[in-house]
Amino acid sequence: MTSLAHPVALESLDEVDLAAVPLRALNRALHALGPGSNHRHVRVLNPRGAHALAAGLDAEVTVEVHGNAGYYCAGMNSKATVIVHGSAGVGVAENMMSGFVHVTGDASQSAGATAHGGILRIDGNASARCGISMKGVDIVVKGSVGPMSAFMAQAGTLLVFGDAGEALGDSLYEARLYVRGGVASLGADCVEKPMEDRHLAEIHEKLAAAGLAGEVDVTSFRRYGSARALYHFHVDNASAY
Amino acid sequence: MCGIVGLFLKDPALEPELGRLLAAMLEVMTDRGPDSAGFAIYGDGSDDETKITVRLPAGTGSDCLRSALATTIGGPVALQRRGSHAVIRVPKDKVEAALAELPVLVPGVMVASVGSHMEVYKEVGLPKAVSAAFDLPAMRGTHGIGHTRMATESAVTTDGAHPYSTGPDQCLVHNGSLSNHNLVRRRLMREGIAFRTENDTEVAAGYLTWRLQAGDSLGAALEASLKDLDGFYTFVVGTETGFGVLRDPIACKPAVMAETDRYVAFGSEFRALTVLPGIETARVFEPEPATVYFWDRAA
């Protein structure tokens, strides 16, 4: 491993081959990009499932990863666009603040966990706990989401073109969940709610922002949200806690 | 933590490569388990002969042991040393006698596995060193599973390393921790299952052994474990014909699979699979929680 005291200097940030350059050298160079940076586009080759790839970015830069990323890719993202041409491991875009993260393949568990803002688009499926404790992010999954998705979700929207696994929206706060396909089961305090025009408008707006306007009929979604029965402790609900 | 890898070959042309590929996968999982490592390889073997893989105490003489064992069981014995372990081949009808005699002839011997095809090796140390000690890269076979350990529930010893044998040609590796292992161990001891360590995975292995002895299929035994074992786990079990995977009902521990025309592979992380040929175009997916999967060679 390269010594932290003597990092490998990158010859160019236009294209970085992780078969030749240590991950830390890439991430350090990406972290050094400031608001005035000229770098607008970075291609990353041979990620080979590396963890924390392009995590902690805070600049208006586009990073395209060609291959499969490991855990926490684009975690804590701010302003940046990160596109993974492949699949992403656990916790893609976890705690994202703003920006756009796009996975063309599947995402593993806890995609978009605790994310405060920005857009997370997953073209394939997302596995368990997608959007767990989300706090304002908009997540669009073109495939299906696994069990316990949107667990304790607080704010933001989760749009799922396919199906949702067991216990969708368990202990949900104010996040809005829209699912086109089947829902295996709803978690505690998550209920289906009527779809109104403002919700259809919201779906359209979110799809457009994710680059998916017109991809599916907005009226084909069903809406789920919090019954707000678990907000305050009530002894009759003790068994649900 | 802990790391698990598994590789099941569909293409016989890859069989000479099994050990090399498994060793490479195991080494990538060093970050998840630097304390100890182990693996089960399903290689050559015949129906008339059984392989007993043992860990011998330092200083045990191979020739001495082989001839003493042959004399006491009254049959031919072959012995091949691999590092601290040895593979002892005995006629199938002499297995019970050999297993009874071994601890008498070699006090402190650990029987790692018994089977017609399976050999289990495990040792304390970095996965790369463990692979090298047993010359894993040179091993060939049809399938294998491996484990890198980061100890949580019990001490870092060879006995605490995985895989654990659960029966002939069958073994278990585990990522996670069981919370009710003391209770289950006490119950199993009453049922006559013996334990060598305080390790939680040994309890899971003992549980499967107990269910199998009671007549369960391996699939049924794994299903039953969902009810009786409490905690976090991804289990991978090696069998004579393939391997099985089970994750706990909330899928607490990671698991990723890749399938091509040539193999089915398991890894705790995708990184472990990147050493495989054709991984770029493999079908990559995650096993569902609380669902028993098997990949088997057609009988």
Coordinates of C-alpha atoms in Angstrom, one line a residue:
Chain A
M1 CA 0.0 0.0 0.0
T2 CA 1.2 3.5 -0.8
S3 CA 2.4 5.4 2.2
L4 CA 0.1 8.2 3.3
A5 CA 3.0 10.5 3.7
H6 CA 4.1 10.1 0.1
P7 CA 1.0 9.7 -2.0
V8 CA 1.2 8.9 -5.6
A9 CA 0.7 12.0 -7.7
L10 CA -1.9 11.6 -10.4
E11 CA -0.7 12.4 -13.8
S12 CA -4.2 13.2 -15.0
L13 CA -7.6 13.2 -13.3
D14 CA -9.4 12.8 -16.7
E15 CA -9.0 9.1 -16.6
V16 CA -7.8 7.1 -13.6
D17 CA -7.1 3.4 -13.9
L18 CA -7.5 1.8 -10.4
A19 CA -5.5 -1.2 -11.7
A20 CA -2.5 1.2 -11.6
V21 CA -3.4 3.9 -9.1
P22 CA -4.2 3.4 -5.4
L23 CA -7.8 4.2 -4.4
R24 CA -6.6 6.7 -1.8
A25 CA -4.7 8.7 -4.4
L26 CA -7.8 9.0 -6.5
N27 CA -10.1 9.9 -3.6
R28 CA -7.5 12.4 -2.3
A29 CA -7.4 14.1 -5.7
L30 CA -11.2 14.2 -5.9
H31 CA -11.4 15.7 -2.4
A32 CA -8.9 18.4 -3.5
L33 CA -11.3 19.7 -6.2
G34 CA -12.7 23.0 -5.0
P35 CA -15.5 25.2 -6.3
G36 CA -13.1 26.9 -8.8
S37 CA -11.7 23.6 -10.2
N38 CA -11.4 23.2 -13.9
H39 CA -12.0 19.4 -13.6
R40 CA -15.5 18.7 -14.7
H41 CA -15.3 15.0 -15.7
V42 CA -13.4 12.1 -14.3
R43 CA -13.4 8.5 -15.8
V44 CA -12.5 5.7 -13.4
L45 CA -11.5 2.3 -14.8
N46 CA -11.1 -1.1 -13.1
P47 CA -12.8 -0.3 -9.8
R48 CA -13.0 -4.1 -9.0
G49 CA -15.4 -3.6 -6.2
A50 CA -13.2 -1.1 -4.3
H51 CA -14.8 0.4 -1.2
A52 CA -15.5 4.1 -0.5
L53 CA -14.9 5.0 -4.2
A54 CA -15.6 8.7 -4.8
A55 CA -16.9 9.0 -1.2
G56 CA -16.9 12.5 0.4
L57 CA -17.0 14.6 -2.8
D58 CA -17.8 18.2 -2.4
A59 CA -17.5 19.7 -5.9
E60 CA -19.5 20.1 -9.1
V61 CA -17.7 17.3 -10.9
T62 CA -18.9 14.2 -12.8
V63 CA -17.3 11.0 -11.9
E64 CA -18.0 8.0 -14.2
V65 CA -17.1 4.6 -12.8
H66 CA -16.7 1.9 -15.4
G67 CA -17.3 -1.4 -13.6
N68 CA -18.7 -2.6 -10.3
A69 CA -18.1 -0.5 -7.1
G70 CA -17.9 -1.8 -3.6
Y71 CA -19.3 -0.4 -0.3
Y72 CA -20.2 3.2 0.3
C73 CA -19.6 4.4 -3.2
A74 CA -20.4 8.2 -3.4
G75 CA -21.1 8.2 0.3
M76 CA -21.7 11.7 1.8
N77 CA -21.8 13.1 -1.7
S78 CA -22.3 16.8 -2.1
K79 CA -22.9 18.5 -5.4
A80 CA -21.1 15.9 -7.5
T81 CA -22.6 13.5 -10.1
V82 CA -21.4 10.0 -9.7
I83 CA -22.4 7.4 -12.4
V84 CA -21.6 3.8 -11.8
H85 CA -21.7 1.8 -15.0
G86 CA -22.2 -1.5 -13.2
S87 CA -23.4 -2.5 -9.8
A88 CA -22.8 -0.9 -6.4
G89 CA -22.2 -2.6 -3.1
V90 CA -23.6 -1.8 0.4
G91 CA -24.5 1.8 1.2
V92 CA -24.2 3.5 -2.2
A93 CA -24.8 7.3 -1.7
E94 CA -25.2 6.8 2.1
N95 CA -25.7 10.1 3.8
M96 CA -25.7 12.0 0.5
M97 CA -26.3 15.7 1.0
S98 CA -26.9 16.8 -2.6
G99 CA -25.9 15.9 -6.2
F100 CA -26.8 12.9 -8.3
V101 CA -25.8 9.3 -8.0
H102 CA -26.8 6.9 -10.8
V103 CA -26.1 3.1 -10.8
T104 CA -26.9 1.4 -14.1
G105 CA -26.9 -2.1 -12.5
D106 CA -28.0 -3.3 -9.1
A107 CA -27.4 -1.8 -5.7
S108 CA -26.7 -3.8 -2.6
Q109 CA -28.2 -3.2 0.9
S110 CA -28.8 0.1 2.4
A111 CA -28.7 2.2 -0.8
G112 CA -29.2 5.8 0.0
A113 CA -29.2 5.2 3.8
T114 CA -29.7 8.3 5.9
A115 CA -29.3 10.5 2.8
H116 CA -30.4 14.1 3.3
G117 CA -30.7 15.3 -0.3
G118 CA -29.8 14.8 -3.9
I119 CA -31.1 12.1 -6.2
L120 CA -30.2 8.4 -6.2
R121 CA -31.2 6.6 -9.4
I122 CA -30.8 2.8 -9.6
D123 CA -31.6 1.2 -12.9
G124 CA -31.5 -2.4 -11.7
N125 CA -32.7 -3.7 -8.3
A126 CA -31.9 -2.5 -4.8
S127 CA -31.7 -5.1 -2.1
A128 CA -32.7 -4.9 1.6
R129 CA -33.1 -1.7 3.5
C130 CA -33.0 0.6 0.5
G131 CA -33.6 4.2 1.8
I132 CA -33.3 3.1 5.5
S133 CA -33.6 6.3 7.7
M134 CA -33.6 8.5 4.6
K135 CA -33.8 12.2 5.5
G136 CA -34.7 14.0 2.3
V137 CA -33.1 12.2 -0.6
D138 CA -35.1 11.2 -3.7
I139 CA -34.5 7.6 -4.6
V140 CA -35.8 6.1 -7.9
V141 CA -35.4 2.4 -8.4
K142 CA -36.3 1.0 -11.9
G143 CA -36.3 -2.5 -10.6
S144 CA -37.5 -3.8 -7.3
V145 CA -36.4 -3.1 -3.7
G146 CA -35.7 -5.7 -1.0
P147 CA -37.2 -6.3 2.4
M148 CA -37.3 -3.5 5.1
S149 CA -36.9 -0.7 2.6
A150 CA -37.5 2.8 3.8
F151 CA -37.2 1.5 7.4
M152 CA -37.6 4.6 9.7
A153 CA -37.6 6.8 6.7
Q154 CA -38.0 10.4 7.8
A155 CA -38.2 12.6 4.6
G156 CA -37.8 12.4 0.9
T157 CA -39.4 10.1 -1.7
L158 CA -38.8 6.5 -2.7
L159 CA -40.1 5.6 -6.2
V160 CA -40.1 1.9 -7.1
F161 CA -41.0 0.8 -10.6
G162 CA -41.1 -2.9 -9.6
D163 CA -42.0 -4.6 -6.4
A164 CA -41.2 -4.0 -2.7
G165 CA -40.1 -6.7 -0.3
E166 CA -41.4 -7.5 3.2
A167 CA -42.0 -4.7 5.8
L168 CA -42.0 -1.7 3.5
G169 CA -41.8 1.5 5.4
D170 CA -41.6 0.0 8.9
S171 CA -41.8 2.7 11.6
L172 CA -42.0 5.4 8.9
Y173 CA -42.0 9.1 9.6
E174 CA -42.8 11.5 6.8
A175 CA -41.1 10.0 3.7
R176 CA -43.4 9.3 0.7
L177 CA -43.2 5.9 -0.9
Y178 CA -44.5 5.2 -4.4
V179 CA -44.5 1.6 -5.7
R180 CA -45.9 0.4 -9.1
G181 CA -45.6 -3.3 -8.4
G182 CA -46.6 -5.5 -5.5
V183 CA -45.7 -4.9 -1.9
A184 CA -44.9 -8.2 0.0
S185 CA -46.0 -6.6 3.3
L186 CA -46.2 -3.2 4.9
G187 CA -44.2 -2.6 8.1
A188 CA -45.5 -1.3 11.4
D189 CA -47.4 2.0 10.9
C190 CA -47.1 2.1 7.1
V191 CA -50.3 2.3 5.2
E192 CA -51.5 2.8 1.7
K193 CA -52.9 6.3 1.1
P194 CA -55.0 7.8 -1.7
M195 CA -53.2 9.2 -4.7
E196 CA -54.1 12.8 -5.3
D197 CA -53.2 15.1 -8.2
R198 CA -50.4 16.7 -6.2
H199 CA -48.9 13.3 -5.6
L200 CA -49.0 12.6 -9.4
A201 CA -47.3 15.9 -10.0
E202 CA -44.7 15.1 -7.4
I203 CA -44.0 11.7 -9.1
H204 CA -43.7 13.4 -12.4
E205 CA -41.3 16.0 -11.0
K206 CA -39.1 13.4 -9.3
L207 CA -39.0 11.2 -12.4
A208 CA -38.0 14.2 -14.6
A209 CA -35.3 15.2 -12.2
A210 CA -33.9 11.6 -12.4
G211 CA -34.0 11.8 -16.2
L212 CA -36.9 9.4 -16.4
A213 CA -39.8 11.6 -17.5
G214 CA -42.3 9.7 -19.5
E215 CA -40.6 6.4 -18.7
V216 CA -43.7 5.0 -16.9
D217 CA -47.3 6.2 -16.4
V218 CA -47.4 8.2 -13.2
T219 CA -50.9 6.9 -12.5
S220 CA -49.5 3.4 -12.3
F221 CA -47.9 4.0 -8.9
R222 CA -49.6 3.4 -5.5
R223 CA -48.8 5.6 -2.5
Y224 CA -47.7 4.5 0.9
G225 CA -47.0 6.6 4.0
S226 CA -47.0 6.8 7.7
A227 CA -50.3 6.3 9.7
R228 CA -48.6 8.4 12.3
A229 CA -49.8 6.1 15.1
L230 CA -46.4 5.4 16.5
Y231 CA -45.2 9.0 16.8
H232 CA -46.0 9.2 20.4
F233 CA -45.9 6.4 22.9
H234 CA -49.3 4.9 23.5
V235 CA -49.6 1.9 25.7
D236 CA -52.0 0.2 23.2
N237 CA -49.2 0.3 20.7
A238 CA -46.6 -1.3 23.0
S239 CA -46.4 -4.5 21.0
A240 CA -45.5 -2.6 17.9
Y241 CA -42.4 -1.0 19.3
Chain B
M1 CA -16.7 -9.5 10.7
C2 CA -15.2 -12.6 8.9
G3 CA -15.1 -13.3 5.2
I4 CA -16.5 -16.2 3.2
V5 CA -15.7 -17.4 -0.3
G6 CA -17.1 -20.3 -2.3
L7 CA -16.5 -21.6 -5.8
F8 CA -18.4 -24.3 -7.5
L9 CA -17.1 -25.2 -11.0
K10 CA -19.4 -26.2 -13.8
D11 CA -16.6 -26.3 -16.4
P12 CA -14.3 -29.3 -15.7
A13 CA -11.5 -27.4 -17.6
L14 CA -11.3 -25.1 -14.5
E15 CA -10.8 -27.9 -12.0
P16 CA -6.9 -27.7 -12.1
E17 CA -7.4 -24.0 -11.3
L18 CA -9.7 -24.4 -8.2
G19 CA -7.0 -24.0 -5.6
R20 CA -5.4 -21.1 -7.2
L21 CA -8.7 -19.2 -7.7
L22 CA -9.9 -20.1 -4.1
A23 CA -6.6 -18.9 -2.7
A24 CA -6.9 -15.6 -4.6
M25 CA -10.5 -15.1 -3.3
L26 CA -9.4 -15.9 0.2
E27 CA -6.6 -13.5 0.2
V28 CA -8.9 -10.6 -0.9
M29 CA -11.0 -11.3 2.2
T30 CA -8.0 -10.7 4.5
D31 CA -9.5 -7.3 5.5
R32 CA -12.5 -9.1 6.9
G33 CA -10.6 -11.8 8.8
P34 CA -6.9 -11.6 9.5
D35 CA -6.9 -13.9 12.5
S36 CA -7.1 -17.3 10.9
A37 CA -8.3 -19.0 7.8
G38 CA -9.5 -22.3 6.5
F39 CA -10.9 -24.0 3.6
A40 CA -12.6 -27.2 2.4
I41 CA -11.6 -28.6 -1.0
Y42 CA -13.6 -31.3 -2.8
G43 CA -11.1 -33.1 -4.9
D44 CA -10.1 -36.6 -5.8
G45 CA -11.5 -39.7 -4.0
S46 CA -13.2 -43.0 -4.4
D47 CA -16.2 -44.7 -2.9
D48 CA -14.1 -47.5 -1.4
E49 CA -11.8 -45.2 0.5
T50 CA -12.3 -42.5 3.0
K51 CA -10.1 -39.5 3.6
I52 CA -9.6 -38.4 7.2
T53 CA -8.0 -34.9 7.4
V54 CA -6.3 -34.3 10.7
R55 CA -4.2 -31.6 12.3
L56 CA -1.2 -33.3 13.9
P57 CA 0.7 -31.9 16.9
A58 CA 4.1 -30.6 16.1
G59 CA 6.7 -33.4 15.9
T60 CA 4.4 -36.2 14.9
G61 CA 6.2 -38.7 12.7
S62 CA 4.2 -39.4 9.5
D63 CA 5.6 -42.8 8.7
C64 CA 5.4 -43.9 12.4
L65 CA 1.7 -42.9 12.5
R66 CA 0.9 -44.5 9.2
S67 CA 2.3 -47.9 10.1
A68 CA 0.9 -47.9 13.6
L69 CA -2.5 -47.0 12.3
A70 CA -2.3 -49.7 9.6
T71 CA -1.4 -52.3 12.2
T72 CA -4.1 -51.4 14.7
I73 CA -7.0 -51.2 12.2
G74 CA -5.7 -54.1 10.2
G75 CA -5.9 -52.5 6.7
P76 CA -3.9 -50.4 4.3
V77 CA -3.4 -46.8 5.2
A78 CA -2.0 -44.0 3.1
L79 CA -0.8 -40.7 4.6
Q80 CA 0.0 -37.4 2.9
R81 CA 1.4 -34.5 4.9
R82 CA 0.3 -30.9 4.1
G83 CA 1.8 -28.5 6.5
S84 CA 0.4 -29.1 10.0
H85 CA -2.3 -31.3 8.6
A86 CA -2.3 -34.8 7.0
V87 CA -4.7 -36.6 4.8
I88 CA -5.1 -40.2 5.9
R89 CA -6.7 -42.6 3.5
V90 CA -8.3 -45.8 4.9
P91 CA -10.7 -48.4 3.5
K92 CA -14.3 -47.3 4.0
D93 CA -15.1 -50.1 6.5
K94 CA -12.1 -49.1 8.7
V95 CA -13.1 -45.5 9.3
E96 CA -14.7 -46.0 12.7
A97 CA -11.7 -48.0 13.9
A98 CA -9.3 -45.4 12.6
L99 CA -11.2 -42.5 14.2
A100 CA -11.2 -44.4 17.5
E101 CA -7.5 -45.2 17.3
L102 CA -6.2 -41.8 16.2
P103 CA -6.5 -40.0 19.6
V104 CA -4.9 -43.0 21.2
L105 CA -1.9 -43.0 18.8
V106 CA -1.6 -39.2 18.6
P107 CA -2.9 -37.4 21.8
G108 CA -4.0 -33.9 20.8
V109 CA -4.9 -34.8 17.2
M110 CA -7.7 -32.7 15.7
V111 CA -9.9 -34.4 13.1
A112 CA -10.8 -31.6 10.7
S113 CA -12.9 -33.7 8.3
V114 CA -14.0 -37.1 7.2
G115 CA -15.2 -37.9 3.7
S116 CA -14.7 -39.5 0.3
H117 CA -13.8 -36.2 -1.4
M118 CA -13.6 -33.4 1.1
E119 CA -10.4 -32.2 2.8
V120 CA -10.6 -29.4 5.4
Y121 CA -7.5 -27.3 6.4
K122 CA -7.4 -24.5 8.9
E123 CA -4.8 -22.6 10.8
V124 CA -4.1 -19.4 12.7
G125 CA -2.5 -16.6 10.6
L126 CA -3.1 -14.4 7.6
P127 CA -5.1 -16.1 4.9
K128 CA -2.2 -15.8 2.4
A129 CA 0.1 -17.6 4.9
V130 CA -2.5 -20.3 5.6
S131 CA -3.0 -20.9 1.9
A132 CA 0.7 -21.2 1.4
A133 CA 1.2 -23.5 4.4
F134 CA -1.1 -26.0 2.8
D135 CA -0.2 -25.3 -0.8
L136 CA -3.8 -24.4 -1.6
P137 CA -2.9 -22.9 -5.0
A138 CA -1.8 -26.3 -6.3
M139 CA -4.9 -28.1 -5.2
R140 CA -7.5 -29.2 -7.8
G141 CA -11.1 -30.1 -7.4
T142 CA -14.7 -29.6 -8.3
H143 CA -15.6 -27.1 -5.6
G144 CA -14.5 -25.5 -2.4
I145 CA -15.4 -23.0 0.3
G146 CA -13.1 -20.9 2.4
H147 CA -13.3 -18.6 5.5
T148 CA -11.2 -15.8 6.9
R149 CA -11.9 -15.2 10.6
M150 CA -12.1 -12.1 12.7
A151 CA -12.8 -13.6 16.1
T152 CA -15.7 -12.3 18.2
E153 CA -17.2 -15.0 20.3
S154 CA -14.1 -17.1 21.2
A155 CA -10.3 -17.2 21.2
V156 CA -8.1 -17.1 18.1
T157 CA -7.1 -20.8 17.9
T158 CA -7.0 -23.4 15.2
D159 CA -10.0 -25.1 16.9
G160 CA -11.8 -21.8 16.6
A161 CA -11.1 -21.5 12.8
H162 CA -13.6 -22.5 10.2
P163 CA -14.7 -24.7 8.4
Y164 CA -16.4 -27.0 10.9
S165 CA -17.2 -30.5 9.9
T166 CA -20.9 -31.4 10.2
G167 CA -20.8 -34.9 8.8
P168 CA -19.1 -36.9 6.1
D169 CA -18.1 -34.7 3.2
Q170 CA -20.0 -31.8 4.8
C171 CA -18.8 -28.6 6.5
L172 CA -19.9 -25.2 7.6
V173 CA -18.5 -21.7 7.5
H174 CA -20.1 -18.7 9.2
N175 CA -20.0 -14.9 9.1
G176 CA -21.7 -13.3 12.0
S177 CA -22.3 -14.2 15.6
L178 CA -24.9 -16.3 17.4
S179 CA -26.5 -14.9 20.5
N180 CA -28.0 -18.1 21.9
H181 CA -25.1 -20.5 21.3
N182 CA -24.5 -21.3 25.0
L183 CA -28.1 -22.4 25.4
V184 CA -28.1 -24.4 22.2
R185 CA -24.7 -26.0 23.1
R186 CA -26.1 -27.2 26.5
R187 CA -29.1 -28.7 24.8
L188 CA -27.0 -30.4 22.1
M189 CA -24.6 -31.8 24.7
R190 CA -27.5 -33.5 26.3
E191 CA -28.3 -35.0 22.9
G192 CA -24.7 -36.4 22.8
I193 CA -23.1 -33.9 20.5
A194 CA -19.5 -33.2 21.6
F195 CA -17.8 -29.7 21.5
R196 CA -14.2 -28.8 21.6
T197 CA -14.5 -25.0 22.0
E198 CA -16.6 -22.1 23.2
N199 CA -17.1 -21.1 19.6
D200 CA -20.5 -20.2 18.4
T201 CA -20.0 -21.6 14.9
E202 CA -19.1 -25.0 16.3
V203 CA -22.6 -24.9 17.9
A204 CA -24.2 -24.2 14.5
A205 CA -22.2 -27.1 13.0
G206 CA -23.2 -29.3 16.0
Y207 CA -26.8 -28.3 15.5
L208 CA -26.7 -29.3 11.8
T209 CA -25.0 -32.6 12.7
W210 CA -27.7 -33.3 15.2
R211 CA -30.5 -32.6 12.8
L212 CA -28.9 -34.7 10.1
Q213 CA -28.4 -37.6 12.5
A214 CA -32.1 -37.3 13.3
G215 CA -32.8 -37.9 9.6
D216 CA -33.3 -34.3 8.3
S217 CA -32.0 -33.5 4.8
L218 CA -29.4 -30.7 4.8
G219 CA -32.0 -28.3 3.4
A220 CA -34.5 -29.2 6.2
A221 CA -31.7 -28.9 8.8
L222 CA -30.9 -25.4 7.6
E223 CA -34.6 -24.5 7.6
A224 CA -34.8 -25.7 11.2
S225 CA -31.8 -23.5 12.1
L226 CA -33.8 -20.4 11.2
K227 CA -36.1 -21.2 14.2
D228 CA -33.5 -22.4 16.7
L229 CA -30.4 -20.3 16.1
D230 CA -30.6 -16.7 17.1
G231 CA -28.2 -14.1 15.9
F232 CA -26.5 -12.8 12.8
Y233 CA -25.3 -15.2 10.2
T234 CA -24.5 -16.0 6.7
F235 CA -23.9 -19.7 6.5
V236 CA -22.2 -21.5 3.6
V237 CA -22.3 -25.3 3.8
G238 CA -20.1 -27.5 1.6
T239 CA -21.5 -30.8 0.5
E240 CA -20.2 -33.7 -1.6
T241 CA -22.0 -32.3 -4.7
G242 CA -22.0 -28.6 -4.2
F243 CA -22.7 -25.9 -1.6
G244 CA -25.6 -24.2 0.1
V245 CA -26.2 -20.7 1.4
L246 CA -28.4 -19.4 4.1
R247 CA -28.7 -15.8 5.5
D248 CA -30.5 -14.8 8.7
P249 CA -34.0 -13.3 8.3
I250 CA -32.8 -9.7 8.3
A251 CA -29.8 -10.4 6.1
C252 CA -27.5 -8.8 8.6
K253 CA -24.3 -10.1 7.0
P254 CA -23.3 -9.5 3.4
A255 CA -23.4 -12.0 0.6
V256 CA -23.0 -11.7 -3.1
M257 CA -23.0 -14.4 -5.8
A258 CA -21.8 -14.5 -9.4
E259 CA -22.8 -17.1 -12.0
T260 CA -21.4 -17.8 -15.4
D261 CA -21.4 -20.8 -17.7
R262 CA -18.2 -21.9 -16.0
Y263 CA -18.9 -21.5 -12.3
V264 CA -21.1 -20.3 -9.4
A265 CA -19.2 -18.2 -6.9
F266 CA -20.0 -16.8 -3.4
G267 CA -18.2 -13.9 -1.7
S268 CA -18.8 -11.8 1.4
E269 CA -17.9 -8.9 -0.8
F270 CA -17.8 -8.5 -4.6
R271 CA -14.1 -7.7 -4.3
A272 CA -13.4 -11.4 -3.6
L273 CA -15.1 -12.4 -6.9
T274 CA -13.1 -10.0 -9.1
V275 CA -10.2 -12.5 -9.3
L276 CA -12.4 -14.9 -11.3
P277 CA -12.3 -15.3 -15.1
G278 CA -15.2 -13.7 -16.9
I279 CA -16.5 -11.9 -13.8
E280 CA -17.0 -8.7 -15.9
T281 CA -19.9 -10.4 -17.7
A282 CA -21.1 -12.7 -14.9
R283 CA -24.7 -12.5 -13.5
V284 CA -24.2 -10.9 -10.1
F285 CA -26.9 -11.2 -7.4
E286 CA -27.6 -11.3 -3.7
P287 CA -29.2 -14.3 -2.0
E288 CA -32.5 -13.4 -0.3
P289 CA -32.8 -13.5 3.6
A290 CA -34.1 -16.6 5.3
T291 CA -34.0 -18.6 2.0
V292 CA -32.0 -21.8 1.6
Y293 CA -30.1 -22.0 -1.7
F294 CA -28.2 -25.0 -3.1
W295 CA -25.9 -25.3 -6.1
D296 CA -25.5 -29.0 -6.8
R297 CA -23.7 -31.0 -9.4
A298 CA -26.3 -33.2 -11.2
A299 CA -26.1 -36.7 -9.8

